Tab-separated table of C-alpha atoms and ligand atoms in Angstrom:
chain	number	residue	atom	x	y	z
I	35	MET	CA	0.000	0.000	0.000
I	36	SER	CA	1.373	3.438	-0.835
I	37	GLU	CA	1.692	6.011	1.933
I	38	LYS	CA	-0.928	8.138	0.177
I	39	GLU	CA	-3.599	5.512	0.830
I	40	ILE	CA	-2.915	5.275	4.554
I	41	SER	CA	-5.635	6.816	6.607
I	42	LEU	CA	-5.072	10.117	8.333
I	43	ALA	CA	-6.019	8.452	11.617
I	44	VAL	CA	-2.989	6.150	11.321
I	45	ILE	CA	-0.662	8.984	10.320
I	46	LYS	CA	-1.866	10.994	13.312
I	47	ARG	CA	-0.918	8.151	15.653
I	48	LEU	CA	2.636	7.902	14.315
I	49	PRO	CA	4.138	10.803	16.326
I	50	ARG	CA	3.041	9.020	19.495
I	51	TYR	CA	4.695	5.751	18.404
I	52	TYR	CA	7.764	7.763	17.521
I	53	ARG	CA	7.872	9.376	20.972
I	54	TYR	CA	7.493	6.063	22.826
I	55	LEU	CA	10.116	4.364	20.681
I	56	GLY	CA	12.486	7.280	21.315
I	57	GLU	CA	11.992	6.803	25.062
I	58	LEU	CA	12.710	3.062	24.715
I	59	MET	CA	15.905	3.834	22.816
I	60	GLU	CA	17.001	6.177	25.601
I	61	LYS	CA	16.618	3.212	27.950
I	62	ASP	CA	18.677	1.013	25.585
I	63	VAL	CA	15.725	-1.267	24.810
I	64	VAL	CA	16.606	-3.138	21.606
I	65	ARG	CA	13.362	-4.921	20.816
I	66	ILE	CA	9.755	-4.905	21.931
I	67	SER	CA	6.691	-7.028	21.220
I	68	SER	CA	3.428	-5.445	20.116
I	69	LYS	CA	1.970	-6.679	23.427
I	70	GLU	CA	4.583	-4.828	25.508
I	71	LEU	CA	4.291	-1.708	23.341
I	72	SER	CA	0.516	-1.854	23.668
I	73	GLU	CA	0.719	-2.031	27.459
I	74	LYS	CA	3.024	0.981	27.543
I	75	MET	CA	0.937	3.020	25.128
I	76	GLN	CA	-2.449	1.806	26.329
I	77	VAL	CA	-3.726	0.856	22.887
I	78	THR	CA	-4.525	-2.687	21.819
I	79	ALA	CA	-1.768	-4.901	20.426
I	80	SER	CA	-3.903	-5.541	17.347
I	81	GLN	CA	-4.196	-1.788	16.742
I	82	ILE	CA	-0.408	-1.504	16.819
I	83	ARG	CA	0.002	-4.459	14.440
I	84	GLN	CA	-2.636	-3.064	12.091
I	85	ASP	CA	-1.112	0.421	12.130
I	86	LEU	CA	2.417	-0.773	11.472
I	87	ASN	CA	1.300	-3.306	8.857
I	88	ASN	CA	0.277	-0.313	6.753
I	89	PHE	CA	3.955	0.300	6.185
I	90	GLY	CA	4.900	-3.251	5.414
I	91	GLY	CA	4.954	-4.361	9.056
I	92	PHE	CA	8.353	-3.851	10.609
I	93	GLY	CA	7.873	-6.693	13.081
I	94	GLN	CA	8.985	-10.308	12.888
I	95	GLN	CA	6.963	-13.225	14.204
I	96	GLY	CA	8.347	-14.289	17.580
I	97	TYR	CA	10.797	-11.389	17.740
I	98	GLY	CA	8.612	-8.308	17.927
I	99	TYR	CA	9.938	-5.007	16.710
I	100	ASN	CA	13.485	-3.792	16.544
I	101	VAL	CA	13.081	-0.482	18.381
I	102	GLU	CA	15.739	1.521	16.540
I	103	HIS	CA	14.671	0.251	13.124
I	104	LEU	CA	11.015	1.040	13.789
I	105	TYR	CA	11.950	4.483	15.176
I	106	THR	CA	14.009	5.266	12.083
I	107	GLU	CA	11.335	4.032	9.671
I	108	ILE	CA	8.527	5.955	11.358
I	109	GLY	CA	10.791	9.011	11.379
I	110	LYS	CA	11.245	8.620	7.605
I	111	ILE	CA	7.483	8.265	7.077
I	112	LEU	CA	6.947	11.469	9.050
I	113	GLY	CA	9.686	13.180	7.049
I	114	LEU	CA	11.815	13.693	10.155
I	115	ASP	CA	14.946	12.529	8.363
I	116	LYS	CA	14.796	15.809	6.416
I	117	ARG	CA	15.606	19.355	7.468
I	118	TYR	CA	13.123	22.196	7.236
I	119	ASN	CA	13.872	25.893	7.395
I	120	ILE	CA	11.348	27.708	9.549
I	121	ILE	CA	10.517	31.307	10.434
I	122	ILE	CA	8.437	32.609	13.325
I	123	ILE	CA	6.105	35.524	12.627
I	124	GLY	CA	5.231	37.365	15.842
I	125	ALA	CA	7.888	37.608	18.544
I	126	GLY	CA	5.542	38.022	21.503
I	127	ASN	CA	5.006	35.595	24.388
I	128	LEU	CA	4.292	32.527	22.324
I	129	GLY	CA	6.690	33.267	19.468
I	130	GLN	CA	9.568	33.770	21.904
I	131	ALA	CA	8.645	30.640	23.859
I	132	LEU	CA	8.721	28.552	20.664
I	133	ALA	CA	11.996	30.143	19.571
I	134	ASN	CA	13.487	29.179	22.927
I	135	TYR	CA	12.505	25.539	22.570
I	136	THR	CA	15.540	23.594	21.390
I	137	ASP	CA	13.867	20.261	20.653
I	138	PHE	CA	12.455	21.396	17.303
I	139	GLU	CA	15.992	21.673	15.965
I	140	LYS	CA	16.764	18.157	17.118
I	141	ARG	CA	13.872	17.024	14.899
I	142	GLY	CA	15.265	18.925	11.903
I	143	PHE	CA	13.257	22.156	12.132
I	144	ILE	CA	15.871	24.871	11.778
I	145	LEU	CA	14.904	28.349	12.960
I	146	LYS	CA	16.169	30.794	10.342
I	147	GLY	CA	14.452	34.013	11.361
I	148	ILE	CA	11.964	35.718	13.679
I	149	PHE	CA	9.864	38.649	12.471
I	150	ASP	CA	7.646	41.245	14.135
I	151	VAL	CA	6.083	44.646	13.456
I	152	ASN	CA	7.098	46.074	16.828
I	153	PRO	CA	10.291	48.141	16.386
I	154	ILE	CA	11.114	47.776	20.101
I	155	LEU	CA	11.842	44.073	19.552
I	156	ILE	CA	14.105	44.564	16.556
I	157	GLY	CA	17.710	43.565	17.079
I	158	LEU	CA	16.895	41.353	20.068
I	159	SER	CA	18.256	37.845	19.717
I	160	ILE	CA	16.664	34.610	20.864
I	161	ARG	CA	19.183	31.785	21.089
I	162	GLY	CA	21.271	33.537	18.466
I	163	THR	CA	18.418	34.288	16.050
I	164	GLU	CA	17.789	37.982	15.556
I	165	ILE	CA	14.275	39.462	15.512
I	166	ARG	CA	13.778	41.389	12.261
I	167	LEU	CA	11.191	43.818	10.915
I	168	MET	CA	8.432	42.517	8.659
I	169	GLY	CA	9.689	44.808	5.882
I	170	GLU	CA	12.643	42.446	5.422
I	171	LEU	CA	10.478	39.335	5.178
I	172	GLU	CA	9.878	39.010	1.425
I	173	GLU	CA	13.573	39.235	0.580
I	174	PHE	CA	14.476	36.944	3.493
I	175	ILE	CA	12.094	34.200	2.328
I	176	LYS	CA	13.401	34.374	-1.200
I	177	SER	CA	17.030	34.064	-0.158
I	178	ASN	CA	16.652	31.531	2.678
I	179	ASN	CA	14.508	28.791	1.186
I	180	ILE	CA	11.867	28.858	3.910
I	181	ASP	CA	9.686	25.731	4.203
I	182	ILE	CA	7.462	26.496	7.177
I	183	ALA	CA	6.088	29.696	8.737
I	184	VAL	CA	5.000	29.608	12.362
I	185	LEU	CA	2.241	32.164	12.981
I	186	THR	CA	2.167	33.567	16.505
I	187	ILE	CA	0.452	36.855	15.744
I	188	PRO	CA	-3.020	38.186	16.664
I	189	LYS	CA	-5.876	36.551	14.791
I	190	HIS	CA	-6.990	39.698	12.966
I	191	ASN	CA	-3.587	39.943	11.261
I	192	ALA	CA	-2.937	36.277	10.555
I	193	PRO	CA	-4.938	35.696	7.308
I	194	LYS	CA	-3.374	38.693	5.528
I	195	VAL	CA	0.158	37.817	6.671
I	196	ALA	CA	-0.370	34.185	5.626
I	197	ALA	CA	-1.612	35.239	2.163
I	198	ASP	CA	1.519	37.409	1.678
I	199	LEU	CA	3.735	34.529	2.775
I	200	VAL	CA	2.075	32.231	0.230
I	201	ASN	CA	2.739	34.805	-2.511
I	202	TRP	CA	6.386	34.870	-1.477
I	203	GLY	CA	6.677	31.087	-1.713
I	204	VAL	CA	5.860	29.581	1.709
I	205	HIS	CA	3.857	26.348	1.398
I	206	ALA	CA	3.367	25.219	4.995
I	207	PHE	CA	2.046	26.929	8.102
I	208	TRP	CA	2.038	26.053	11.771
I	209	ASN	CA	-0.775	28.331	12.834
I	210	PHE	CA	-1.246	29.281	16.487
I	211	ALA	CA	-3.545	32.240	15.786
I	212	PRO	CA	-7.103	31.249	16.710
I	213	CYS	CA	-8.562	31.717	13.213
I	214	ASP	CA	-8.945	29.892	9.906
I	215	LEU	CA	-6.441	31.020	7.302
I	216	ASN	CA	-8.448	30.049	4.175
I	217	LEU	CA	-5.429	29.494	1.952
I	218	PRO	CA	-5.298	27.745	-1.456
I	219	LYS	CA	-5.736	23.949	-1.357
I	220	ASP	CA	-2.107	23.153	-2.142
I	221	ILE	CA	-0.948	24.997	0.983
I	222	ILE	CA	-0.515	22.898	4.117
I	223	VAL	CA	-1.835	24.272	7.395
I	224	GLU	CA	-1.477	22.607	10.779
I	225	ASN	CA	-3.573	24.524	13.270
I	226	VAL	CA	-2.661	24.443	16.941
I	227	HIS	CA	-5.630	25.956	18.660
I	228	LEU	CA	-4.717	25.715	22.321
I	229	SER	CA	-7.968	27.330	23.414
I	230	GLU	CA	-9.933	24.546	21.675
I	231	SER	CA	-7.861	21.996	23.514
I	232	ILE	CA	-8.603	23.561	26.904
I	233	MET	CA	-12.313	23.675	25.999
I	234	ARG	CA	-12.203	19.889	25.451
I	235	LEU	CA	-10.547	19.552	28.847
I	236	SER	CA	-13.281	21.701	30.347
I	237	TYR	CA	-15.922	19.428	28.811
I	238	ASP	CA	-14.260	16.278	30.173
I	239	LEU	CA	-13.920	17.800	33.631
I	240	LYS	CA	-17.541	18.947	33.629
I	241	THR	CA	-18.686	15.475	32.524
I	242	LEU	CA	-16.608	13.818	35.232
I	243	LYS	CA	-18.071	16.068	37.904
I	244	GLU	CA	-21.609	15.365	36.711
I	245	GLN	CA	-21.170	11.604	37.075
I	246	PRO	CA	-22.866	10.087	40.119
I	247	ASN	CA	-20.360	8.803	42.694
W	377	NAI	P1	1.662	38.724	22.013
W	377	NAI	O1	0.813	39.947	21.960
W	377	NAI	O2	2.590	38.531	23.157
W	377	NAI	O3	2.559	38.656	20.674
W	377	NAI	C1	2.079	38.898	19.402
W	377	NAI	C2	3.213	39.535	18.607
W	377	NAI	O4	2.798	39.641	17.250
W	377	NAI	C3	3.576	40.948	19.078
W	377	NAI	O5	4.967	41.040	19.339
W	377	NAI	C4	3.140	41.840	17.922
W	377	NAI	O6	3.963	42.979	17.792
W	377	NAI	C5	3.278	40.891	16.755
W	377	NAI	N1	2.464	41.247	15.593
W	377	NAI	C6	1.221	41.760	15.542
W	377	NAI	N2	0.818	41.904	14.260
W	377	NAI	C7	1.837	41.460	13.500
W	377	NAI	C8	2.023	41.359	12.103
W	377	NAI	N3	1.070	41.737	11.232
W	377	NAI	N4	3.191	40.875	11.649
W	377	NAI	C9	4.171	40.495	12.514
W	377	NAI	N5	4.049	40.587	13.848
W	377	NAI	C10	2.896	41.048	14.335
W	377	NAI	O7	0.680	37.498	21.821
W	377	NAI	P2	0.931	35.952	22.230
W	377	NAI	O8	0.443	35.716	23.575
W	377	NAI	O9	2.319	35.558	21.886
W	377	NAI	O10	-0.070	35.224	21.231
W	377	NAI	C11	0.191	35.175	19.829
W	377	NAI	C12	-0.914	34.464	19.081
W	377	NAI	O11	-0.994	33.128	19.564
W	377	NAI	C13	-2.301	35.066	19.297
W	377	NAI	O12	-3.059	34.903	18.112
W	377	NAI	C14	-2.884	34.260	20.417
W	377	NAI	O13	-4.289	34.248	20.376
W	377	NAI	C15	-2.292	32.899	20.106
W	377	NAI	N6	-2.168	32.085	21.293
W	377	NAI	C16	-1.388	32.446	22.330
W	377	NAI	C17	-1.291	31.616	23.458
W	377	NAI	C18	-0.434	31.939	24.596
W	377	NAI	O14	-0.383	31.087	25.511
W	377	NAI	N7	0.260	33.045	24.635
W	377	NAI	C19	-2.026	30.416	23.549
W	377	NAI	C20	-2.786	30.132	22.407
W	377	NAI	C21	-2.823	30.930	21.344
């Protein structure tokens, strides 16, 4: 089966497999059965087998999975064996917090630039990356081969900024602004709406409290 035919539900589970396998590697675990992995991850062993069979099944009967091999293969499927140049638009609380997070680089996401409209921030450096004015952005994108733009700006500005970025050649967005960007179909957008996530938590907590003891 080609990767294109694999359901989105399976693809969405892969980062979690990847994280668990990474933890096993840190503990020098060489191999693991689907049963052991299922106990750790709290999903059924058959779900794990089904998911991984989509990619040709990396396991061997009676052996289980070679942790490092599976980790590497899932990493390749997720494209984590590649490097991506990223920029952050909006150097406020969230933009600076993301710029300070070193783990993205370990996964191949290389921070090339940080941009803002606020002149007070210009010239400040976050872990060696200078904050620049938006006026420099078009030229910067063209000369730095930018793959992904991270949007950490207010929602009323995000759609216009995103549309400009598309015109200048950016094809993928990690959007933290709580709005829909409505970009052309060939543009990839991964929305991270933290407020929606906390609303789901609120619902679960409310439901729990409403249950009879
Ligand atoms: P903030 O106000 O600290 O930072 C926003 C930054 O964007 C400012 O430095 C501002 O000068 C800059 N900016 C405004 N318009 C711009 C434009 N057109 N081009 C470039 N830069 C521009 O806000 P914060 O807290 O960092 O939030 C950023 C976005 O992320 C907002 O849309 C917010 O709703 C969202 N968000 C923030 C969370 C948080 O925990 N701080 C959580 C979830 C979402």
